[in-house]
Tab-separated table of C-alpha atoms and ligand atoms in Angstrom:
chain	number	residue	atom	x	y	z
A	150	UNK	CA	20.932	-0.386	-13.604
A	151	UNK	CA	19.617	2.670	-11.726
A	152	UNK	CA	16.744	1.929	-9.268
A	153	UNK	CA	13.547	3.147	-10.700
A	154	UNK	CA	11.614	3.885	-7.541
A	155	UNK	CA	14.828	4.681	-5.192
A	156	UNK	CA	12.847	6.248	-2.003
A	157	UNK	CA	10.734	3.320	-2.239
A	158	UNK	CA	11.472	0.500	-0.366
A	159	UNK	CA	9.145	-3.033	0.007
A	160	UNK	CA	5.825	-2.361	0.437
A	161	UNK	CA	4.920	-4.054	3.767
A	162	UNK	CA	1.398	-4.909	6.091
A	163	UNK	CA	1.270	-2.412	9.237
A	164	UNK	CA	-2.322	-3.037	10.320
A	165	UNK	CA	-5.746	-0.598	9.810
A	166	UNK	CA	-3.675	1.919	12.403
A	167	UNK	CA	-1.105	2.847	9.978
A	168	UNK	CA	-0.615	6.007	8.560
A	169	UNK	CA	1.836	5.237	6.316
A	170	UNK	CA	0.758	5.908	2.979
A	171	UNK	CA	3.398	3.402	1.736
A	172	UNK	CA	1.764	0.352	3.506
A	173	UNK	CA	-0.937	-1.982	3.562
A	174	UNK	CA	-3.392	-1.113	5.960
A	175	UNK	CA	-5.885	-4.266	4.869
A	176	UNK	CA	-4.025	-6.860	2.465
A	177	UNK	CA	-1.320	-9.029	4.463
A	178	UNK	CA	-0.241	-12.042	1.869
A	179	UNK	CA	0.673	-14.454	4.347
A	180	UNK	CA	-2.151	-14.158	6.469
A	181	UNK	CA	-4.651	-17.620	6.233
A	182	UNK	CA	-8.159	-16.234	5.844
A	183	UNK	CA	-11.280	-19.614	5.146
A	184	UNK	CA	-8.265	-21.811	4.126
A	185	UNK	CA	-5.893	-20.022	2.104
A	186	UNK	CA	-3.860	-16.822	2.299
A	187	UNK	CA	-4.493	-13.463	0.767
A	188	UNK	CA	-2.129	-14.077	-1.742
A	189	UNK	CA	-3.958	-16.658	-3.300
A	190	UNK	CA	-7.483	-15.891	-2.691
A	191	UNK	CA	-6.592	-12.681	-4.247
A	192	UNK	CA	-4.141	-13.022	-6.687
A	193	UNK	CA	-2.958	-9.588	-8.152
A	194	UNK	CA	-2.146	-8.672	-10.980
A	195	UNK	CA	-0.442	-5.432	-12.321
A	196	UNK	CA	-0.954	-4.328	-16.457
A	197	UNK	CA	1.874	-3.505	-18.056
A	198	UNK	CA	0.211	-1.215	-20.783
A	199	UNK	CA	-1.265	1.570	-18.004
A	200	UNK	CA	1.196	1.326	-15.212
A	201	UNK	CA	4.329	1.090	-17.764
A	202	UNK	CA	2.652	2.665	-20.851
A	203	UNK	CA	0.679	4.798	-19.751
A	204	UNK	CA	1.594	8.642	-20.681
A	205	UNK	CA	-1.380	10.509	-18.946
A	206	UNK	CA	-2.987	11.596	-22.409
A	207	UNK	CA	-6.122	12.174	-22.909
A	208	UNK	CA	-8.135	13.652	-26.046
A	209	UNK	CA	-7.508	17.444	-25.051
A	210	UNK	CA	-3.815	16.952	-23.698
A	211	UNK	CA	-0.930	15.605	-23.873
A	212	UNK	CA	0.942	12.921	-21.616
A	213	UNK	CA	1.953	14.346	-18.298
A	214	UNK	CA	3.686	11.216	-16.513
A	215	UNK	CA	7.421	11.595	-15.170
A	216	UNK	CA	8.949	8.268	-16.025
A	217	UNK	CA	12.509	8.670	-15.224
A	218	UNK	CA	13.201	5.708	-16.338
A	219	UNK	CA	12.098	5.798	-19.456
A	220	UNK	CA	13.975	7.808	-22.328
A	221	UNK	CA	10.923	8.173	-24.516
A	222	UNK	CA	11.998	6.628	-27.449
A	223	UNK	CA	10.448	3.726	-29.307
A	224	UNK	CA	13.281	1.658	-29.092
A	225	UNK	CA	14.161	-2.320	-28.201
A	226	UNK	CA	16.768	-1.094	-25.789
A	227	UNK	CA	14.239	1.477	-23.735
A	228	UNK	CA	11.989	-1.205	-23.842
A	229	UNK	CA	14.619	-3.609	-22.078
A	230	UNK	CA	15.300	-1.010	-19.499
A	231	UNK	CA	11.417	-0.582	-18.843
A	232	UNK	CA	11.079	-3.946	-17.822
A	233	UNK	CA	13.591	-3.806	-15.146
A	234	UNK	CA	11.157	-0.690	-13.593
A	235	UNK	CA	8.703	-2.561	-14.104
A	236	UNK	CA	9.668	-5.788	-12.184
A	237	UNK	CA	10.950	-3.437	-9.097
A	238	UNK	CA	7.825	-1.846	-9.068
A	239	UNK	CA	5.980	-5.198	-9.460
A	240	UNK	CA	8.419	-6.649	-6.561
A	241	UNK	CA	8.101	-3.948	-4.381
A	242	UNK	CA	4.400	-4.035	-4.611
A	243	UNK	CA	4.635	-7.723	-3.416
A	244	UNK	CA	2.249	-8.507	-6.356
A	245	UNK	CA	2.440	-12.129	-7.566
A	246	UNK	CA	1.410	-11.447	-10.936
A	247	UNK	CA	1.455	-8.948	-14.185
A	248	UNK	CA	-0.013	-9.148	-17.546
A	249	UNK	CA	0.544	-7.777	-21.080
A	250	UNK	CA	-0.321	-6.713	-24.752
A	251	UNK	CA	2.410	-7.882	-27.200
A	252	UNK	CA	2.567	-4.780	-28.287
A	253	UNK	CA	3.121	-2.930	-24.796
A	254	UNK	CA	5.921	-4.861	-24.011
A	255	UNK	CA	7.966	-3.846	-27.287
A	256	UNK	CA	7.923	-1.833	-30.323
A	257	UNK	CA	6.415	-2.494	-33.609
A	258	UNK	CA	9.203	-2.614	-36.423
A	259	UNK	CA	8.266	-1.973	-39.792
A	260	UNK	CA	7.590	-5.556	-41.055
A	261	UNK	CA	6.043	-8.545	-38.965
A	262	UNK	CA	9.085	-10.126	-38.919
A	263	UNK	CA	11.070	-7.290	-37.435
A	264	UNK	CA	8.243	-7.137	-34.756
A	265	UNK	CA	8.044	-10.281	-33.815
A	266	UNK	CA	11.956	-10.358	-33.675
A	267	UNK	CA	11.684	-6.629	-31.244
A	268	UNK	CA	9.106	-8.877	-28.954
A	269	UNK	CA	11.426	-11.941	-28.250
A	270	UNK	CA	14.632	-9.693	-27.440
A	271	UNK	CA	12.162	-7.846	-24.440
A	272	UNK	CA	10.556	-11.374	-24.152
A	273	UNK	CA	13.922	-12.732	-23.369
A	274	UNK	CA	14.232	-10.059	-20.050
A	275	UNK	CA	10.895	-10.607	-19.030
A	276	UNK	CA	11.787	-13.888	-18.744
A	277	UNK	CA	14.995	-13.541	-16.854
A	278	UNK	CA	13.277	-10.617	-14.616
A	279	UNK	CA	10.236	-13.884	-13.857
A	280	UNK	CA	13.119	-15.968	-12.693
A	281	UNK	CA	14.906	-13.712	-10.956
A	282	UNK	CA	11.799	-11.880	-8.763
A	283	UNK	CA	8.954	-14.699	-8.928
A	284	UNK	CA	6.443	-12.365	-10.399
A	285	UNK	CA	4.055	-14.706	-13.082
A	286	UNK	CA	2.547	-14.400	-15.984
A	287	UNK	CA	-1.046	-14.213	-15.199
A	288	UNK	CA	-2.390	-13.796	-19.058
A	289	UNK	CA	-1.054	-12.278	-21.823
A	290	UNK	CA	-3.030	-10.997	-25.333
A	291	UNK	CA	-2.289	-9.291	-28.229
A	292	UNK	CA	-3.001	-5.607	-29.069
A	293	UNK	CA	-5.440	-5.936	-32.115
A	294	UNK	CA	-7.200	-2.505	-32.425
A	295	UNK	CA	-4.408	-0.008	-31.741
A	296	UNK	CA	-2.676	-0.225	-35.256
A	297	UNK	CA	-4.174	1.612	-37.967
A	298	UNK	CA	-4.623	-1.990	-40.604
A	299	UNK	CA	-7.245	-2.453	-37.386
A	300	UNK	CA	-9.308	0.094	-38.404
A	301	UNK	CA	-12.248	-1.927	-39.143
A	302	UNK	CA	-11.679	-4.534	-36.783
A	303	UNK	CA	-9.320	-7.756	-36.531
A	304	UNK	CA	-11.117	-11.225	-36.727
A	305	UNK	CA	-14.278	-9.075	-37.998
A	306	UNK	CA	-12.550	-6.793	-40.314
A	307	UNK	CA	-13.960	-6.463	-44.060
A	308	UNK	CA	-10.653	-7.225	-45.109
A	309	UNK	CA	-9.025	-10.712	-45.277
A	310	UNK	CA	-5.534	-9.564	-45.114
A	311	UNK	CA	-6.426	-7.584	-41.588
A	312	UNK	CA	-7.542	-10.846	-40.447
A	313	UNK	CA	-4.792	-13.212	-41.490
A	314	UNK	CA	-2.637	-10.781	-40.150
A	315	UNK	CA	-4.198	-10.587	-36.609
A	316	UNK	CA	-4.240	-14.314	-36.644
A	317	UNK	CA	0.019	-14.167	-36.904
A	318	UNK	CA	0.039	-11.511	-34.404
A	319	UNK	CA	-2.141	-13.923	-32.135
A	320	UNK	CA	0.082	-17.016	-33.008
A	321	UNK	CA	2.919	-15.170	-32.002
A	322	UNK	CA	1.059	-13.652	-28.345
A	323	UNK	CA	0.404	-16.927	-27.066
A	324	UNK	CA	3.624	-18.456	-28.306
A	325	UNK	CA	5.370	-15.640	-26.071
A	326	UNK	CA	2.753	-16.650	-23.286
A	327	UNK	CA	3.569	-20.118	-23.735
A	328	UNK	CA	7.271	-19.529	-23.100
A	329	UNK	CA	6.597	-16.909	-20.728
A	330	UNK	CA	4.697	-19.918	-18.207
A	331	UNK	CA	1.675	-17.487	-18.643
A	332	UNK	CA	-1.483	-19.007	-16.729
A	333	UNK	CA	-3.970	-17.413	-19.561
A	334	UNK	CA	-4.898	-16.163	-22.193
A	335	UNK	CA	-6.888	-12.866	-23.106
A	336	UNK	CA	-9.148	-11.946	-26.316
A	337	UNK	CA	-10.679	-8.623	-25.732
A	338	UNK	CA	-12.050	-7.303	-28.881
A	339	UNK	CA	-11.187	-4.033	-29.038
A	340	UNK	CA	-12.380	-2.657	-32.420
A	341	UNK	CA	-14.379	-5.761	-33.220
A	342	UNK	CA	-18.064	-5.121	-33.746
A	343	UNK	CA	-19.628	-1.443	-35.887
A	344	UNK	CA	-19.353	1.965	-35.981
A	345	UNK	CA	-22.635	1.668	-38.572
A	346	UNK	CA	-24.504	-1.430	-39.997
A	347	UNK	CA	-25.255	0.706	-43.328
A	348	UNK	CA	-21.670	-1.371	-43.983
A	349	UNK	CA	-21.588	-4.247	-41.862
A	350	UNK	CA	-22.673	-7.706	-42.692
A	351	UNK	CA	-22.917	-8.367	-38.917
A	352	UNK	CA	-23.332	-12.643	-39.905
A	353	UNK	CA	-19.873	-12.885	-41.546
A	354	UNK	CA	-18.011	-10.862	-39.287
A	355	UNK	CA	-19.324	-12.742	-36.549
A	356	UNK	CA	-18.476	-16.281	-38.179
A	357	UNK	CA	-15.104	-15.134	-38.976
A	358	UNK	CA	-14.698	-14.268	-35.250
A	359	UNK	CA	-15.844	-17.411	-33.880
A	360	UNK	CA	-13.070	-18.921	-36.596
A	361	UNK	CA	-10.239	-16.764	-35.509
A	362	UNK	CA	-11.066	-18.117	-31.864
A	363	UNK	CA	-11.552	-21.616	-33.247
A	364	UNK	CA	-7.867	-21.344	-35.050
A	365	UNK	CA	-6.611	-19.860	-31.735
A	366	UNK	CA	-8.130	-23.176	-30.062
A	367	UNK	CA	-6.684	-25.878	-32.799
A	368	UNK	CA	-3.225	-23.572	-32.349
A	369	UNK	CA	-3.298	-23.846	-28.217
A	370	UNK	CA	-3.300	-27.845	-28.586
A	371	UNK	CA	-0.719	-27.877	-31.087
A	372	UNK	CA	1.594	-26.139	-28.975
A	373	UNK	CA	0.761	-27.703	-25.121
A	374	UNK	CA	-0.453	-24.607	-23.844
A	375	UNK	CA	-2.414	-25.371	-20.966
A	376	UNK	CA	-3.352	-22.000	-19.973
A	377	UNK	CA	-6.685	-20.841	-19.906
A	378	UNK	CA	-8.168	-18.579	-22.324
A	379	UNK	CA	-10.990	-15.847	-21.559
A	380	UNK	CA	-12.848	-13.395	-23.569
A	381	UNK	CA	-13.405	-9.781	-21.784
A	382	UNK	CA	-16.781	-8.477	-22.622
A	383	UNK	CA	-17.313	-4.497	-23.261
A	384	UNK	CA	-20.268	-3.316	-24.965
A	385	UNK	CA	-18.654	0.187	-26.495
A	386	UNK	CA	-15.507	2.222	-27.146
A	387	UNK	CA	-13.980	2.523	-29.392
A	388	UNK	CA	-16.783	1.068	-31.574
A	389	UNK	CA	-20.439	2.068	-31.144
A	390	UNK	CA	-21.486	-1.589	-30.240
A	391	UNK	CA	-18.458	-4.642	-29.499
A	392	UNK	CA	-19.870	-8.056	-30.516
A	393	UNK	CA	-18.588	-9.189	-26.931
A	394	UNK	CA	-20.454	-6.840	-25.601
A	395	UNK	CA	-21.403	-8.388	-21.906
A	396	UNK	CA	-21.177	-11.213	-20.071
A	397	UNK	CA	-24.497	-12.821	-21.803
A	398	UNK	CA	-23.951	-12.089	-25.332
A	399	UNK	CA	-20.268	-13.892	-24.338
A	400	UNK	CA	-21.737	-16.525	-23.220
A	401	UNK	CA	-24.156	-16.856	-26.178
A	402	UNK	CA	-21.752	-16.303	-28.998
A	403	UNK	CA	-19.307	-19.218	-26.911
A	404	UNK	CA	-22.484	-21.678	-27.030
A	405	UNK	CA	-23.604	-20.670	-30.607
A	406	UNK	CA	-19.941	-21.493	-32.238
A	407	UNK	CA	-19.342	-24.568	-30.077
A	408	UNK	CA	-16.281	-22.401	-28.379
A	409	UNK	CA	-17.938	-22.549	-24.754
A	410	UNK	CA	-15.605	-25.467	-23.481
A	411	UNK	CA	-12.752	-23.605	-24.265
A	412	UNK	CA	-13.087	-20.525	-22.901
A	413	UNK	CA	-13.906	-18.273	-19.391
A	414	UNK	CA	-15.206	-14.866	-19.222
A	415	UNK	CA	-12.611	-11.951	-17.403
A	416	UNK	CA	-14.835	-9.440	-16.007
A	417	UNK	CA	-14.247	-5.598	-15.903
A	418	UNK	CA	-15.662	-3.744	-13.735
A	419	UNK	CA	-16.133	-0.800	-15.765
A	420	UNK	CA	-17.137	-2.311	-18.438
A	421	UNK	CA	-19.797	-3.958	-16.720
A	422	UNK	CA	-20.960	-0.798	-16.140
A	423	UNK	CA	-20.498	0.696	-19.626
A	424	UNK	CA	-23.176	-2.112	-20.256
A	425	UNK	CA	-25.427	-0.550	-17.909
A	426	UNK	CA	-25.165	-3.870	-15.333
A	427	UNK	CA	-23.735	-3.674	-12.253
A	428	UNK	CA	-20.297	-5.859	-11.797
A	429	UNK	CA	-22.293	-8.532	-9.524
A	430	UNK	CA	-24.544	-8.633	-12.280
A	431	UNK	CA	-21.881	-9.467	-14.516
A	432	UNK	CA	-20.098	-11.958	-12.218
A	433	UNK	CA	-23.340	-13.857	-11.528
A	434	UNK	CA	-24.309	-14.704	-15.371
A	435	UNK	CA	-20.768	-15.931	-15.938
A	436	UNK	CA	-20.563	-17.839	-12.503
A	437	UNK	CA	-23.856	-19.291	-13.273
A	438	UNK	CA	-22.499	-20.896	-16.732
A	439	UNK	CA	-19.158	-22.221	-15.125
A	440	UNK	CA	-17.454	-19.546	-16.955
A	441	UNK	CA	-16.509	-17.249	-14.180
A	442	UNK	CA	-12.496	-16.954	-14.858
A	443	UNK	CA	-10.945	-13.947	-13.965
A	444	UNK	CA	-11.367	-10.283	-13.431
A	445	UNK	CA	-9.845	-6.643	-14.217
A	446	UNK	CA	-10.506	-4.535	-11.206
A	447	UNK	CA	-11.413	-0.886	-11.772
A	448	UNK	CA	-13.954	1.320	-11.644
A	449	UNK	CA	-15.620	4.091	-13.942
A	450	UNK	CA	-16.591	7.882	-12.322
A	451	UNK	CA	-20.879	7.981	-12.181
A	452	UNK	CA	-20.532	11.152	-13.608
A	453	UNK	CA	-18.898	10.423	-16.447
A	454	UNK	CA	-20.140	7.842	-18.709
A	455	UNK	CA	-16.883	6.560	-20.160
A	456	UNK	CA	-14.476	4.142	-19.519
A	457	UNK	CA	-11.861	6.091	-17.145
A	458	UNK	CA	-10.207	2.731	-15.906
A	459	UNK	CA	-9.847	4.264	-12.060
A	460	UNK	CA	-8.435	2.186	-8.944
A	461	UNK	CA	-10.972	0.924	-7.117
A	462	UNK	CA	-12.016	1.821	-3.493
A	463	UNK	CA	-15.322	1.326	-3.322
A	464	UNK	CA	-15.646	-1.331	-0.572
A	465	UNK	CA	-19.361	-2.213	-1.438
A	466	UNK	CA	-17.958	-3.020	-5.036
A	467	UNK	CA	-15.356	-5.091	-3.618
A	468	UNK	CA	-17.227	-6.766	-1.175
A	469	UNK	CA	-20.224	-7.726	-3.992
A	470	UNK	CA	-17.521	-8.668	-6.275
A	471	UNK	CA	-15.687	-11.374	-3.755
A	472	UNK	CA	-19.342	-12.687	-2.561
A	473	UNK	CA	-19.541	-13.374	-6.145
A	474	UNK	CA	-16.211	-14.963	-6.649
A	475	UNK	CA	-16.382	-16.535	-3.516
A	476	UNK	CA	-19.509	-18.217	-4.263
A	477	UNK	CA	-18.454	-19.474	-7.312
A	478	UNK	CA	-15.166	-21.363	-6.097
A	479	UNK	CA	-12.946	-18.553	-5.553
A	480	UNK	CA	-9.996	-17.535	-8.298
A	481	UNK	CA	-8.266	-20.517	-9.698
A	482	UNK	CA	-6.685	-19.863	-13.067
A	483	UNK	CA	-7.817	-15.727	-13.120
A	484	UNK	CA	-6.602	-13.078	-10.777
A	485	UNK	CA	-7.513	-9.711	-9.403
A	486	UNK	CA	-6.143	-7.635	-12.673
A	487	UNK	CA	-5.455	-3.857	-12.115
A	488	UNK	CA	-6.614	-2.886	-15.477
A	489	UNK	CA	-6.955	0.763	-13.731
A	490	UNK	CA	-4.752	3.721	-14.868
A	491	UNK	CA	-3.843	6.887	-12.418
A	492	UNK	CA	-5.431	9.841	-13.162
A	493	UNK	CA	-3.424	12.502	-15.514
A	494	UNK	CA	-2.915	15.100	-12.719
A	495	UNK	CA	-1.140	11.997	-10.533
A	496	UNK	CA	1.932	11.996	-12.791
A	497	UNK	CA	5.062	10.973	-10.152
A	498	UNK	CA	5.341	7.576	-9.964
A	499	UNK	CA	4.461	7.612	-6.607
A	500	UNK	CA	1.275	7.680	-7.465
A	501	UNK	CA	1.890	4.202	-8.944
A	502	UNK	CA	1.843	3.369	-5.503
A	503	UNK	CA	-0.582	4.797	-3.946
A	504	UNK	CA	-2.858	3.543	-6.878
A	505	UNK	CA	-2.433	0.050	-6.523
A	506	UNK	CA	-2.082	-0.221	-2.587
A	507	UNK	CA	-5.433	1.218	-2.398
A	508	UNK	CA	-6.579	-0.949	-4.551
A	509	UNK	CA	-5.017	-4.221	-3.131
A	510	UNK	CA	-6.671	-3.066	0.321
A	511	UNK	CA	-9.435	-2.258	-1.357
A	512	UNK	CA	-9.733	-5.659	-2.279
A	513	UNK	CA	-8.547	-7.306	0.817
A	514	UNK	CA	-11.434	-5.631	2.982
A	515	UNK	CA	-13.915	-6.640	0.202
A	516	UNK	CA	-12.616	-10.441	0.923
A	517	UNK	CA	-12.490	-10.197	4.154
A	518	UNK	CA	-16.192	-8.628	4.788
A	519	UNK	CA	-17.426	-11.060	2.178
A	520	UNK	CA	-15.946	-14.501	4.049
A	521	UNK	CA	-17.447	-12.952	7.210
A	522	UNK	CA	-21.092	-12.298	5.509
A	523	UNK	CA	-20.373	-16.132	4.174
A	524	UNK	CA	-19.754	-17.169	7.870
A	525	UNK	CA	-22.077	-15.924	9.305
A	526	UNK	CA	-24.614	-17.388	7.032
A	527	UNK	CA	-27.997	-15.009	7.215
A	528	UNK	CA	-27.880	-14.067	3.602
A	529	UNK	CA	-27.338	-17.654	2.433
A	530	UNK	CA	-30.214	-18.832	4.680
A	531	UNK	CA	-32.351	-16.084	3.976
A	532	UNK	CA	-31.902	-17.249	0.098
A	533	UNK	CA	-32.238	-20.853	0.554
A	534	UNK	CA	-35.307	-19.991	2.315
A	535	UNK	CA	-36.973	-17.920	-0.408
A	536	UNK	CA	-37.071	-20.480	-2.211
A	537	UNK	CA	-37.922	-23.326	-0.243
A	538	UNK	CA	-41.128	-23.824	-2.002
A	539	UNK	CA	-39.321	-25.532	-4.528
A	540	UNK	CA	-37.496	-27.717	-2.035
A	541	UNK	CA	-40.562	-30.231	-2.450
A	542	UNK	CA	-43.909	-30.636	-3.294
A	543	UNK	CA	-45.107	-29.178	-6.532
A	544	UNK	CA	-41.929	-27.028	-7.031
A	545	UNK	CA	-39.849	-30.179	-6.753
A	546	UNK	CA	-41.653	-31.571	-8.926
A	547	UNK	CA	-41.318	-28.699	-11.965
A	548	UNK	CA	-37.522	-28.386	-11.278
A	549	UNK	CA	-37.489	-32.739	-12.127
A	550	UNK	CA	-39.219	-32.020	-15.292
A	551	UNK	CA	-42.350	-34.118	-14.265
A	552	UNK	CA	-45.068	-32.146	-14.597
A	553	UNK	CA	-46.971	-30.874	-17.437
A	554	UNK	CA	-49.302	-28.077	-18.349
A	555	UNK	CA	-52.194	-30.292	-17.692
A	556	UNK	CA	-51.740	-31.046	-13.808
A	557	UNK	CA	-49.727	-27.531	-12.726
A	558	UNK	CA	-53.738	-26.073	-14.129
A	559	UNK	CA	-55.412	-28.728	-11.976
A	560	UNK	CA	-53.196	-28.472	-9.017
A	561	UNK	CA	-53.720	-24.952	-8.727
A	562	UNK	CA	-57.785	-25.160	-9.962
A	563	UNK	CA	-57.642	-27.626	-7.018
A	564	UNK	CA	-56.283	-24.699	-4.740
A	565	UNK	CA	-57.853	-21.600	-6.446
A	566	UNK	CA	-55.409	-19.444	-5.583
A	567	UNK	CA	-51.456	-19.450	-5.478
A	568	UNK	CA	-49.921	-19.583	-1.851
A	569	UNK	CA	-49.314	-15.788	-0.802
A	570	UNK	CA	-46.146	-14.064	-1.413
A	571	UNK	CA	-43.228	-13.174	1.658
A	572	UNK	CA	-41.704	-9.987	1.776
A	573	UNK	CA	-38.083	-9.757	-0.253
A	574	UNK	CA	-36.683	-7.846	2.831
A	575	UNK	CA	-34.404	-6.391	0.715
A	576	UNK	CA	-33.958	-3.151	3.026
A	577	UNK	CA	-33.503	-5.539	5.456
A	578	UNK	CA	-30.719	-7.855	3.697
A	579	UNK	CA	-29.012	-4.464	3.004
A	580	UNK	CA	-28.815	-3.362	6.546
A	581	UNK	CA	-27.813	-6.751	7.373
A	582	UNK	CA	-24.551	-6.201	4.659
A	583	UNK	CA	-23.875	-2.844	6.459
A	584	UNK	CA	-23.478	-4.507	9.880
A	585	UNK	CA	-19.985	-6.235	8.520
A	586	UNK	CA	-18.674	-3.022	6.401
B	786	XUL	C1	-9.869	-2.161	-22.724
B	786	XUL	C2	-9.414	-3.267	-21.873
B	786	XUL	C3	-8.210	-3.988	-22.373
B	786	XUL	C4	-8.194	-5.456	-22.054
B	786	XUL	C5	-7.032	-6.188	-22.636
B	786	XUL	O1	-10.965	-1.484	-22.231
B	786	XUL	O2	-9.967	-3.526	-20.839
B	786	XUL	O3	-7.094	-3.350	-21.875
B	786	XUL	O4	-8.202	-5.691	-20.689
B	786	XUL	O5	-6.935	-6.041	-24.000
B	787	CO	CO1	-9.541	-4.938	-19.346
């Protein structure tokens, strides 16, 4: 087969005094940074359905992406050829990982069946391309909103058919997963909450979620998957409200249908912001329940208030986002997802390049300024200190659970007043962040 990327050779580490726009000024795999390499604190990921799919559309224009190796058609054999590009691209990159939607990977045919028979033949070369380059599975998940039967949603659709159909199509996903040695699993809802609750009977659609994620559960033990599974919370688009729509109601639908145990959050970064939170803010309720899993690194534009999927280079974003992950124990079954697309006026595939190598040093600065903040240790203490009132005495003693109503009012009638208040410093605490950026 042709090379897709022929002027591009491996994409290698030169060191922050390279100006080469074709090499890693910031992320260098190999190197051994608190304990373990880049490679693994990191773990990247590239998504098949922008960096592959993606056509450069939007909804006042056409696509505008040269893809010279693609022949446009909706065939099993273009589809075949596409993963080849996209395992040199993935190889060149030096990424470990990639991830999918069934349905990005290879074409719908006309019946289940025929679809599900279209998915194993590409399934097959994906396969054979793992073996042959390395490159992992890092989740897959199946596209449940794109089709038109989706219209109303997938486990929360009105209609029972929709959802016994979206529960094949999710057999099938993690059955390819399975085979594939995929490390996850992915249910992002994409069309399931409302456009307007003058229809919706928001109860049953949300039991009937919580059973198509229970049946996914039951399924995952029948077959030995071991992988992990996450839901990715966004609050909007393309509905007006998504039942998963941060990282708390997540976590509060999980608890509510007994599902928690069996699932992780993966965090998006501009979906996080689509909720109005902040990504930290995101990372922190998840990492606070145990259920920090993985992430899908992008950013949105402040100006615009959609979700435009952009690389990220924001090194205060990537730096919050590893103290997070860091904090929490670092990425163990998740990754660093690019769920980012280039922008429709970068249409060579160049570009595909330059997208994610920004966004891989990106990254490795954000890890490496957030193990040095870690080392150093001033934001942890200044923490630990805040609350040190709670370290013994009285505070100790309400964290236990042995106090009651009755002595916290004579304790502090005994006092008459609380102890006073310290400053939060937080100017300070965010000078101290810009001393290591
Ligand atoms: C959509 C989105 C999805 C999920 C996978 O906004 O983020 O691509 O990551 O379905
Ligand atoms: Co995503």
């Amino acid at each position: 087969m042709k090379a897709a990327f022929p002027e591009i050779t491996e994409i290698r580490y030169e060191g922050a005094s390279s100006k080469n726009p074709l090499a890693f000024k910031h992320y260098n795999a190999e190197e051994i940074i608190a304990g373990k390499t880049m490679r693994d604190h990191l773990r990247f990921a590239v998504v098949y359905w922008h960096t592959f799919r993606g056509t450069g559309s939007d909804p006042f224009g056409a696509g505008t992406m040269q893809r010279p190796w693609d022949d446009g058609t909706n065939s099993v054999k273009n589809a075949q050829n596409r993963v080849h590009a996209a395992f040199e691209f993935i190889q060149k990159l030096g990424a470990p990982y990639y991830c999918w939607h069934d349905r990005d990977v290879a074409p719908e045919g006309k019946t289940l069946a025929e679809t599900n028979k279209n998915f194993d033949a590409v399934a097959k070369v994906l396969q054979a391309e793992q073996k042959r380059t390395g490159i992992k599975l890092l989740w897959g998940t199946a596209n449940a909103f794109s089709n038109p039967r989706y219209m109303h949603g997938a486990g929360t659709s009105c209609n029972a058919d929709v959802f016994a159909y979206a529960a094949a199509q999710i057999k099938k996903a993690m059955e390819v997963t399975h085979e594939l040695g995929g490390e996850g699993y992915t249910f992002w809802g994409g069309r399931e909450g409302y456009m307007t609750l003058l229809n919706t009977d928001m109860k049953r659609e949300l039991d009937h979620l919580a059973k198509l994620l229970h049946l996914a559960v039951d399924y995952k033990k029948q077959i030995g998957f071991k992988g992990q599974f996450y839901i990715e919370p966004k609050p909007k688009e393309p509905t007006k409200h998504q039942y998963d729509s941060d990282s708390a109601a997540c976590l509060n639908f999980l608890r509510e249908y007994d599902l928690l145990p069996h699932f992780k959050l993966n965090i998006e970064t501009n979906h996080a912001t689509l909720a109005g939170h902040t990504m930290q803010h995101e990372l922190e309720v998840a990492g606070a329940a145990g259920a920090l899993g993985s992430i899908d690194a992008n950013t949105g534009d402040e100006l615009l208030g959609w979700d435009t999927d952009q690389f990220p280079t924001n090194i205060y974003l990537t730096t919050y986002t590893m103290l997070s992950i860091l904090k929490y124990g670092g990425l163990t079954t998740g990754g660093v997802n690019f769920d980012a697309k280039v922008r429709r006026e970068s249409f060579e595939p160049v570009d595909l390049f330059h997208a994610h190598i920004g966004g891989m040093d990106a990254f490795a600065r954000g890890l490496k300024i957030a193990v040095a903040i870690r080392k150093d240790g001033r934001l942890a203490e200044f923490v630990k200190a805040r609350y040190a009132s709670w370290d013994s005495g009285i505070g100790a003693k309400i964290e236990s659970g042995k106090t009651s109503l009755r002595e916290l009012e004579t304790y502090i009638l005994k006092k008459g007043e609380a102890a006073a208040n310290n400053s939060g410093r937080q100017e300070f605490l965010e000078n101290l962040i810009n001393e290591f950026i």
